[in-house]
Short mmCIF file of C-alpha atoms in Angstrom, two decimals:
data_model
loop_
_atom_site.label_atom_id
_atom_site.label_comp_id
_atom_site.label_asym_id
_atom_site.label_seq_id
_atom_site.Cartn_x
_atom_site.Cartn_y
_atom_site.Cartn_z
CA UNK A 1 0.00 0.00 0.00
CA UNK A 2 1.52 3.44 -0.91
CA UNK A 3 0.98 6.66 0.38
CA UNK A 4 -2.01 8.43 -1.43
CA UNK A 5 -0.92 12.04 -1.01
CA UNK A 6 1.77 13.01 -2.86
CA UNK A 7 2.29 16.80 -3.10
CA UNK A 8 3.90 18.22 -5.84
CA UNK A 9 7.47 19.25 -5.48
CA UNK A 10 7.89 22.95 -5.15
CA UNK A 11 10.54 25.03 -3.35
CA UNK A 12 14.34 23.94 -3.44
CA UNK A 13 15.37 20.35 -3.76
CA UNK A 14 15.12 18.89 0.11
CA UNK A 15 12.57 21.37 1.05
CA UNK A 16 9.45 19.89 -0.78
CA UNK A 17 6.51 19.22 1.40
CA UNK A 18 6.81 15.63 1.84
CA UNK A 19 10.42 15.99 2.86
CA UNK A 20 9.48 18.90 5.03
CA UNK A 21 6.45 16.97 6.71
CA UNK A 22 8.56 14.21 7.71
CA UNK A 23 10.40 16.32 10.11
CA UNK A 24 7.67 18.66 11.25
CA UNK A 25 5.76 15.47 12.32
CA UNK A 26 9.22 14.33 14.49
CA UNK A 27 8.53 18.11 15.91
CA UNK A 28 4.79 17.28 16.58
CA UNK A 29 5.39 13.90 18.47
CA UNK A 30 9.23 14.76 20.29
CA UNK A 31 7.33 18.04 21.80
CA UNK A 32 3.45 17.53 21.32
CA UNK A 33 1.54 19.36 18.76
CA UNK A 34 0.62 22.56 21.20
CA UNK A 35 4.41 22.92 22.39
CA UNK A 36 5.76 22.79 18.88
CA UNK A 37 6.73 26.45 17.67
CA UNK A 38 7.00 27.75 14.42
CA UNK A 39 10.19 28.38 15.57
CA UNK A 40 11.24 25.45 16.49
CA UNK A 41 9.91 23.76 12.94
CA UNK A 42 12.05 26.07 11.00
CA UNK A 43 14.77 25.51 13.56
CA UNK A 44 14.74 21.84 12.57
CA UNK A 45 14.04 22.60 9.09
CA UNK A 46 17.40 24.82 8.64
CA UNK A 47 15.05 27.13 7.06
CA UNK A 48 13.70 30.59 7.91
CA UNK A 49 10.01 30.73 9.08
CA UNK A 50 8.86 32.59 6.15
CA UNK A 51 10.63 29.77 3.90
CA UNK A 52 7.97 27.38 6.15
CA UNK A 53 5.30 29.43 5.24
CA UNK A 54 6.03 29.21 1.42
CA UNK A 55 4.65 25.50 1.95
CA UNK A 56 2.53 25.80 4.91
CA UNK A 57 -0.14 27.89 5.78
CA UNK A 58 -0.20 27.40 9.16
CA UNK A 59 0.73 24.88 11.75
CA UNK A 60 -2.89 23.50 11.62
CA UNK A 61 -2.23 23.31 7.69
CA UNK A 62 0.89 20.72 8.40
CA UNK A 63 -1.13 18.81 11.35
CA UNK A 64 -3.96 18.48 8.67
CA UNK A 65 -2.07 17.33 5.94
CA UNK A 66 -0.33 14.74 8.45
CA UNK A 67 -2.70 13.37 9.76
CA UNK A 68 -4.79 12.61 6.00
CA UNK A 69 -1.79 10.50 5.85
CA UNK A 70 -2.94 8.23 8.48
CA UNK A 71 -6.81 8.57 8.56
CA UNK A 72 -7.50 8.94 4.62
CA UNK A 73 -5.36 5.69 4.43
CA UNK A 74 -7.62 4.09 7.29
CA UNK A 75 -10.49 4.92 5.24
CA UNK A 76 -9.38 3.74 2.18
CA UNK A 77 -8.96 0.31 3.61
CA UNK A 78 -12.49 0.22 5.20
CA UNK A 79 -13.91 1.97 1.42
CA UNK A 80 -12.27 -0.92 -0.24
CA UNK A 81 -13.05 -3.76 1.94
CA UNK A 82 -16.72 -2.94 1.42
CA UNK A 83 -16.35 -2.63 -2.37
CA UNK A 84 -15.25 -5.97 -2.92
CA UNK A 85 -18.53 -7.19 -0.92
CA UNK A 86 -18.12 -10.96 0.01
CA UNK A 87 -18.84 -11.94 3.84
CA UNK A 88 -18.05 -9.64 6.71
CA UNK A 89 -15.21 -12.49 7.90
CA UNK A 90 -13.80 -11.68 4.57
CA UNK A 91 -13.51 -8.03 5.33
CA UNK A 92 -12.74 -8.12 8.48
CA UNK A 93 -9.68 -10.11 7.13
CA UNK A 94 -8.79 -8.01 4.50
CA UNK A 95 -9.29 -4.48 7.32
CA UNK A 96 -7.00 -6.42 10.03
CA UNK A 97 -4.63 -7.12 7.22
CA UNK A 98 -4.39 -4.13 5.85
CA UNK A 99 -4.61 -1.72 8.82
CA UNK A 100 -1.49 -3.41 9.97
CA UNK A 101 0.15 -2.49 6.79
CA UNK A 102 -1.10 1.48 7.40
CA UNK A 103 0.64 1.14 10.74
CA UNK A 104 3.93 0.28 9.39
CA UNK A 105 3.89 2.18 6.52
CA UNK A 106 2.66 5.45 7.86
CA UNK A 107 3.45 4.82 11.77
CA UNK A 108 5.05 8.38 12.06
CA UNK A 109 1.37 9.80 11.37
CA UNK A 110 -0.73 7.48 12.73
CA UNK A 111 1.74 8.18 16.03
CA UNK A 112 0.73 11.90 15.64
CA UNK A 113 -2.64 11.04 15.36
CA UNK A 114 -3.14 8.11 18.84
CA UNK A 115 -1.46 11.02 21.17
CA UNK A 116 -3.91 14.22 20.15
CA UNK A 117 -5.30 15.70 22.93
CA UNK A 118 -7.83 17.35 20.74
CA UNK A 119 -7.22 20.98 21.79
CA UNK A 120 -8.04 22.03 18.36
CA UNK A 121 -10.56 22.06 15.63
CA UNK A 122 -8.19 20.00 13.74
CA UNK A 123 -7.63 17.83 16.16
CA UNK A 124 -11.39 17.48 16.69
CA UNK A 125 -12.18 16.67 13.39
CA UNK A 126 -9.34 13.58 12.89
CA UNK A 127 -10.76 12.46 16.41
CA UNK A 128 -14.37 12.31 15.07
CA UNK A 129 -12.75 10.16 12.01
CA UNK A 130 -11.24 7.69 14.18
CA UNK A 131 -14.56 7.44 16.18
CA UNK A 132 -16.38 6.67 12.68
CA UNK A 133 -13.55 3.77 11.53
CA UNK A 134 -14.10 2.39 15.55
CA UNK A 135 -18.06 2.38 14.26
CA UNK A 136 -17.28 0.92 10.80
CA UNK A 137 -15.59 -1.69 12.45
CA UNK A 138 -17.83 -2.66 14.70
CA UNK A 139 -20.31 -2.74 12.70
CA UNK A 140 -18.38 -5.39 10.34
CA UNK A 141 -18.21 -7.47 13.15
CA UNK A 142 -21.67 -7.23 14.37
CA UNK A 143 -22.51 -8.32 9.90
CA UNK A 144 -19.52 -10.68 10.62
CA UNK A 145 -21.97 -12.17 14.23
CA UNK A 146 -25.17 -11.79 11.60
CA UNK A 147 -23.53 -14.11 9.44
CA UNK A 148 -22.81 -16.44 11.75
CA UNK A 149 -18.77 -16.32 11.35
CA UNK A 150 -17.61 -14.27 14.78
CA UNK A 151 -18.13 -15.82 18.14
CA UNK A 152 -21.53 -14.83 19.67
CA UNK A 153 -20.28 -13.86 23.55
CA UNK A 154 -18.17 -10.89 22.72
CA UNK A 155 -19.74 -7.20 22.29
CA UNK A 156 -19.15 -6.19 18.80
CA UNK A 157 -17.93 -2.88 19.87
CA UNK A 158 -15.66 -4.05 22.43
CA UNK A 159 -14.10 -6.62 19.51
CA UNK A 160 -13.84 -3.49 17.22
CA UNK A 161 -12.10 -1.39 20.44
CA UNK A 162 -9.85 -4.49 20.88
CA UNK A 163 -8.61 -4.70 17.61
CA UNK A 164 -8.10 -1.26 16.69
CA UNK A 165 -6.13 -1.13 19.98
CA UNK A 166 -3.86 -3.97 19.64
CA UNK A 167 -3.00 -2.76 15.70
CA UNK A 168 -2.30 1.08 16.75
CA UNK A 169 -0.24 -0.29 19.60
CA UNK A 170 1.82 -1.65 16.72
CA UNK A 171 2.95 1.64 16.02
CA UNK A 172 4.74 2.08 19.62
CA UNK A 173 7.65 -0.64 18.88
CA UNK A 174 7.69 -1.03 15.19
CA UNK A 175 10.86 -0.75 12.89
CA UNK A 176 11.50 -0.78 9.45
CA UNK A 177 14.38 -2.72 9.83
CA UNK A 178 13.57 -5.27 12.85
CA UNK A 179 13.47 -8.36 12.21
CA UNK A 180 10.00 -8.81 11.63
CA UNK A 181 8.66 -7.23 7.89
CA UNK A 182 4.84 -6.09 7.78
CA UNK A 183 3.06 -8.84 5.92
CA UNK A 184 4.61 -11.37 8.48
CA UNK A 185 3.84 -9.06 11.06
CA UNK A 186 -0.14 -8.61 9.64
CA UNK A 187 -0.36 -12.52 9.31
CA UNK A 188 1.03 -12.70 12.98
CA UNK A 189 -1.68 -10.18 14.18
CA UNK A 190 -4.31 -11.68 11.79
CA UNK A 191 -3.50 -15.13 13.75
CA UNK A 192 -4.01 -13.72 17.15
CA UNK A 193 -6.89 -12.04 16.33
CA UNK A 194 -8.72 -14.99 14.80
CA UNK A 195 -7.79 -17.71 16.97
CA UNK A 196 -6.12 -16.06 20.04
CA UNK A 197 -3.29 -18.09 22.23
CA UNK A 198 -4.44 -21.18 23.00
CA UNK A 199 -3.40 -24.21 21.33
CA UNK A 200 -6.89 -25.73 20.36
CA UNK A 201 -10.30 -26.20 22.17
CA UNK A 202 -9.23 -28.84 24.45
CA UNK A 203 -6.62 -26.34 26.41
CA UNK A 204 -7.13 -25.14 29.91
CA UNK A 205 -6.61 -21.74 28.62
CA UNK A 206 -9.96 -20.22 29.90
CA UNK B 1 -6.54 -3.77 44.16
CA UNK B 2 -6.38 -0.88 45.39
CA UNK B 3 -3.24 2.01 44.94
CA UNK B 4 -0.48 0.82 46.75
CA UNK B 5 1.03 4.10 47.40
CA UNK B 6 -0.50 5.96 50.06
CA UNK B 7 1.67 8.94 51.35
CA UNK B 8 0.65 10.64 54.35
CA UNK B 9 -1.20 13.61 54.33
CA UNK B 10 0.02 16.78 55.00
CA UNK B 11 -0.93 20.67 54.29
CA UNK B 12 -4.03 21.88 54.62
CA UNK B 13 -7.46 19.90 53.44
CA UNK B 14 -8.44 19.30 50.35
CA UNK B 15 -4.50 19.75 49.68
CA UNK B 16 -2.71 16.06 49.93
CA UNK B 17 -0.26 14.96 47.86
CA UNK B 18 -2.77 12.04 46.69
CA UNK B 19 -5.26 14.55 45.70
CA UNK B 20 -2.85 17.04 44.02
CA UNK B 21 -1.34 14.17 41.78
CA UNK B 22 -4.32 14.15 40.32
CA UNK B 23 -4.67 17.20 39.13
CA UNK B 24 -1.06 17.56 38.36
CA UNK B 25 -1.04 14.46 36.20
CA UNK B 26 -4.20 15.60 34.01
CA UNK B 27 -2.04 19.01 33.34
CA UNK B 28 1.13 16.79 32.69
CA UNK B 29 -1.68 14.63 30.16
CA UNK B 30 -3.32 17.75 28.39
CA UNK B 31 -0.10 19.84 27.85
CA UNK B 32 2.88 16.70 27.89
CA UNK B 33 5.22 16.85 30.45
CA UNK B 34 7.64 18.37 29.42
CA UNK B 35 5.25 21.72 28.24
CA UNK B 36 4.35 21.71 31.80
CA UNK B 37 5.41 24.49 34.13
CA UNK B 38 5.38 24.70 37.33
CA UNK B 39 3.18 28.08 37.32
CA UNK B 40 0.33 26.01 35.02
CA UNK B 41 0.17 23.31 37.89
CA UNK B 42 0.06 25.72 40.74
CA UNK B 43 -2.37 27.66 38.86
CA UNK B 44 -4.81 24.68 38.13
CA UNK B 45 -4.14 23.28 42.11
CA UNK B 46 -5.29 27.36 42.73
CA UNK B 47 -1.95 27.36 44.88
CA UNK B 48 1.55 29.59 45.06
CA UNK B 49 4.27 27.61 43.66
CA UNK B 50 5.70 27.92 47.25
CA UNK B 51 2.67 25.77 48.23
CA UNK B 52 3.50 23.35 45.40
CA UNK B 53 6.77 22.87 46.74
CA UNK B 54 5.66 22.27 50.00
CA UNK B 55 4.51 18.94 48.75
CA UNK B 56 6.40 18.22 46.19
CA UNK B 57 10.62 18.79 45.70
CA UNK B 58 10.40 19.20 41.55
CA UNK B 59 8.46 18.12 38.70
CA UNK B 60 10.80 15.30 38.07
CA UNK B 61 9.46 13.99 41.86
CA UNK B 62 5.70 14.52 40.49
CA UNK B 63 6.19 12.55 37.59
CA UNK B 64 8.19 9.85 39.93
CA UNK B 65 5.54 9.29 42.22
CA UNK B 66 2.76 9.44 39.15
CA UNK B 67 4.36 6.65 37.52
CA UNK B 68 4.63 5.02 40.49
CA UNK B 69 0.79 3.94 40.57
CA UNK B 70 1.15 2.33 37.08
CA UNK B 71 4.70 0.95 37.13
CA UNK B 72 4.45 -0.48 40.96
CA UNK B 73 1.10 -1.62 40.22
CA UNK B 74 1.37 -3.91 36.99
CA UNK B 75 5.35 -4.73 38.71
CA UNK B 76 3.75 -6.23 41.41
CA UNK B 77 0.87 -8.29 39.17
CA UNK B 78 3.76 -10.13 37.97
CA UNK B 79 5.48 -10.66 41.23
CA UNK B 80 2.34 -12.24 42.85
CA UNK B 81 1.71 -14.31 39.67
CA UNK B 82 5.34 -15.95 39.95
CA UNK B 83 4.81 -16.43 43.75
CA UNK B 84 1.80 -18.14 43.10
CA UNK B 85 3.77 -20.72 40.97
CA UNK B 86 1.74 -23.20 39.08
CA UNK B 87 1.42 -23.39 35.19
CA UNK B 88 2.54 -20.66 33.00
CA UNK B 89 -1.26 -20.98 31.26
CA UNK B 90 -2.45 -20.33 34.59
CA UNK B 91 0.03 -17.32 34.98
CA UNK B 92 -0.72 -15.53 32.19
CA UNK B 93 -4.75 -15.85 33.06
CA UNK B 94 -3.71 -14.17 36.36
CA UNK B 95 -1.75 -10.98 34.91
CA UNK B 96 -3.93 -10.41 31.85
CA UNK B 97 -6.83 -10.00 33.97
CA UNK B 98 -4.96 -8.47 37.13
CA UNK B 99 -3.38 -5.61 34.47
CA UNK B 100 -6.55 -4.59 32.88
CA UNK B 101 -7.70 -4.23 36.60
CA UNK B 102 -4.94 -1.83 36.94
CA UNK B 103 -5.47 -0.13 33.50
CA UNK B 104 -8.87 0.86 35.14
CA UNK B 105 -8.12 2.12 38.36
CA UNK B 106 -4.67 3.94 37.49
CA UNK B 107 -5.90 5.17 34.04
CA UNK B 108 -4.63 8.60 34.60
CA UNK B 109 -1.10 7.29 35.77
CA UNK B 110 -1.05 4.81 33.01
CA UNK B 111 -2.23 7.17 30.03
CA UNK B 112 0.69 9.39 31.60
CA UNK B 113 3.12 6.44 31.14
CA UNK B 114 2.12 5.10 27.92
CA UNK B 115 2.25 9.04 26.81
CA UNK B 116 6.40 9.68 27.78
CA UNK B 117 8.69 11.04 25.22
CA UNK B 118 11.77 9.29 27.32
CA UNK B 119 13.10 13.23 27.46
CA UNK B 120 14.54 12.91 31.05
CA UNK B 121 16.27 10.85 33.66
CA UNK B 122 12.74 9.61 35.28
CA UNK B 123 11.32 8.95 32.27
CA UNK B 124 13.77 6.80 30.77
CA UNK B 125 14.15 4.93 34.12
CA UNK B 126 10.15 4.40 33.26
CA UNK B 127 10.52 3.20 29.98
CA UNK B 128 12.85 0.91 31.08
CA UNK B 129 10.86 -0.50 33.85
CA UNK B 130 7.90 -0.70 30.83
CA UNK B 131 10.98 -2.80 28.85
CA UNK B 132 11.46 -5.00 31.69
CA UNK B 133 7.72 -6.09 31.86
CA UNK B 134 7.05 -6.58 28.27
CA UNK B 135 10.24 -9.34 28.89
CA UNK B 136 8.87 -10.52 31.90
CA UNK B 137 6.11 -11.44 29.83
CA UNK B 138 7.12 -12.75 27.15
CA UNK B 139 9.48 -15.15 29.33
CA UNK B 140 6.02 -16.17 30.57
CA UNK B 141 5.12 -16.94 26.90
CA UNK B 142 7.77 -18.77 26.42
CA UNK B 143 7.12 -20.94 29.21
CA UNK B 144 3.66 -21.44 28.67
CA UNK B 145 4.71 -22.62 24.51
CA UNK B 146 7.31 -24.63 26.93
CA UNK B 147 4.93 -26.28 28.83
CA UNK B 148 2.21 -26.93 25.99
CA UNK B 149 -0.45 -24.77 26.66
CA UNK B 150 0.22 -22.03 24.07
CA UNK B 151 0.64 -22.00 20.35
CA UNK B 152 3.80 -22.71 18.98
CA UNK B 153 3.30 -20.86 15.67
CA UNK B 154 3.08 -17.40 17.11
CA UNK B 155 6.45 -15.49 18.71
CA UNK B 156 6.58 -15.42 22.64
CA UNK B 157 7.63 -11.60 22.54
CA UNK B 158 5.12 -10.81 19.46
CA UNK B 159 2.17 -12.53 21.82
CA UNK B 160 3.88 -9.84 24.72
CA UNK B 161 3.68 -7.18 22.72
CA UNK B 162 0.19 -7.42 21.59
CA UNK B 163 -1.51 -8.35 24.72
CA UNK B 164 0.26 -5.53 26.42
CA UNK B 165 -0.42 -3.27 23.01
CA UNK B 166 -4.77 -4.44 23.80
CA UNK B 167 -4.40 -4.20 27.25
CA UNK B 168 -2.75 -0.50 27.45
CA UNK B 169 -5.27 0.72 24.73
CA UNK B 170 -8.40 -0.08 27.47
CA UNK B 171 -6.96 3.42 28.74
CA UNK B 172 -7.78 5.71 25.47
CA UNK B 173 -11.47 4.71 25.84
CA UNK B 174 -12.60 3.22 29.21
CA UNK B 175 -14.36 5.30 31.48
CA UNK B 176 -15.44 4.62 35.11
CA UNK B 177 -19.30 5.37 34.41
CA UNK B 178 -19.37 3.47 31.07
CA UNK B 179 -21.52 -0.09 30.66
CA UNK B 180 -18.31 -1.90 31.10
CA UNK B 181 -17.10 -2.50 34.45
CA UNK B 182 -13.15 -3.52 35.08
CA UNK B 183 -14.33 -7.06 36.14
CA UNK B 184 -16.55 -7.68 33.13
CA UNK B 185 -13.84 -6.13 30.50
CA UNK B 186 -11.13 -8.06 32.40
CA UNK B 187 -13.26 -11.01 31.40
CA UNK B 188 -13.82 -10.01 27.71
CA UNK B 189 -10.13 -8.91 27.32
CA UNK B 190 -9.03 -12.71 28.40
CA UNK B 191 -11.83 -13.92 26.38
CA UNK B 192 -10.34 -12.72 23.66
CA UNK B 193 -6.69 -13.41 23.97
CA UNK B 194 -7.40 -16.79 24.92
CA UNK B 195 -9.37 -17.59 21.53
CA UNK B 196 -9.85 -15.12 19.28
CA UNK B 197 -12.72 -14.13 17.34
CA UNK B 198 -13.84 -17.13 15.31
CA UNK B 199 -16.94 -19.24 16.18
CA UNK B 200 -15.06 -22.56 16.43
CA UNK B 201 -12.36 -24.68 14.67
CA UNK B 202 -14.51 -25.16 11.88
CA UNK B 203 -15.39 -21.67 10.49
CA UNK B 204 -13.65 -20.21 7.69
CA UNK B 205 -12.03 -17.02 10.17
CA UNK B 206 -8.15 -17.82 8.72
#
């Protein structure tokens, strides 16, 4: 899965937005987004704060445009998981699978986006968008119960709070270069998910 | 379980260090520690920053005794599981449901922890101590695989890592008045980690 956003290239080589995000995001999540100063952006940056505002309007601007990385990704995965219809197990397959790959691939934003504290109308709105993929995933799992294919003693939105949990804890201890790649590491959490720890029904494991 | 860490009163009413680490850690949560000054958290305790002092030596000691509640709390959940002895199966039932007991009670202290940016001396003595319990863990894991009672195709420390990674996300969402109380989400939480999501062996969940 590649990142859907990419801005055109504008400014001097090195300074293009993407580029430029990448370290305004370290910024956002070494100091938290309402300690992080202009200053202290083009600080990092090497460049002069009007330089930063030839690329970004504003510091809401650059939390908006990092956190689409994250959420419209999210989305994406939930838009496509419907559009291939099938059973809910299939989807919820395919949205385990693939939100595992979003955490890896955009864990940086998605980072930015688990510590919010919502002090701002920004913030606000990408916190209402997680609260609607929570929804859309439970209520793939409560199809998923409909149909028969997910256990029947387990609240649906408790499953969905579960698994959204364990996958964005992901982001916490992932590294692109540990030893353990993203599509192992989505078949790993696809296995837990499914079928938990225990070895088989006749376990003690209860 | 109750907070193992009760320090004697002392000031006037309404004024114990119990009582004002609350308040401090929810300005330490909404701004990040390290935005923090000392004038915001005498100004939300409605005190002089003499008074502050009074109780506490520094911020550093604040944060010390904050992280306290989580770190001593989830510390000992593993030390009275090993003293228990008995199977490793039995073990990890114990602190799975024991830690999201203490995810509820110390959510504040715990939402603080899970929230560090490792900028300082006590918070990289934290992190460590966090380290140290994802290990202790997974050496549980490893025992249990040892002993036959867990899966052999999943990784001891990837099993650690996600039931810590559910287990710590309770905190983003739970809330004391909600329709879930600790004893009944302890229950779901080990519901699920013991077995997953699927209906049975038979169903088509893979």
């Amino acid at each position: 899965m590649e990142s859907s956003i990419e801005a055109p290239r504008r400014g001097r080589p090195g300074h293009d937005q993407n580029s430029m995000l990448e370290v305004i995001v370290q910024v956002f999540t070494d100091h938290g987004y309402d300690a992080s100063s202009l200053g202290m952006i083009a600080s990092r940056l090497g460049l002069s704060k009007s330089a930063v505002y030839h690329h970004f309007a504003s510091k809401a601007e650059m939390l908006e445009i990092a956190l689409e990385r994250a959420l419209g990704e999210l989305e994406r995965v939930f838009d496509d998981a419907e559009a291939q219809g099938g059973d809910a197990v299939a989807r919820i397959r395919y949205i385990v699978r693939e939100a595992v790959l979003v955490a890896c691939a955009q864990q940086p934003y998605l980072i930015l986006l688990l510590r919010l504290h919502g002090n701002s109308e920004v913030e606000l709105r990408a916190l209402e968008r997680r609260r609607v993929l929570t929804a859309r995933l439970r209520e793939t799992f409560r199809a998923a119960r409909a149909e028969g294919s997910l256990r029947d003693d387990l609240d649906p939105g408790l499953a969905a709070r579960f698994t959204f949990g364990l996958v964005n804890s992901l982001v916490e201890w992932y590294r692109p270069d540990g030893p353990t790649p993203p599509q192992a590491l989505a078949q790993a959490v696809l296995s837990y998910v499914r079928s938990g720890l225990r070895v088989n029904e006749t376990t003690d494991f209860r």
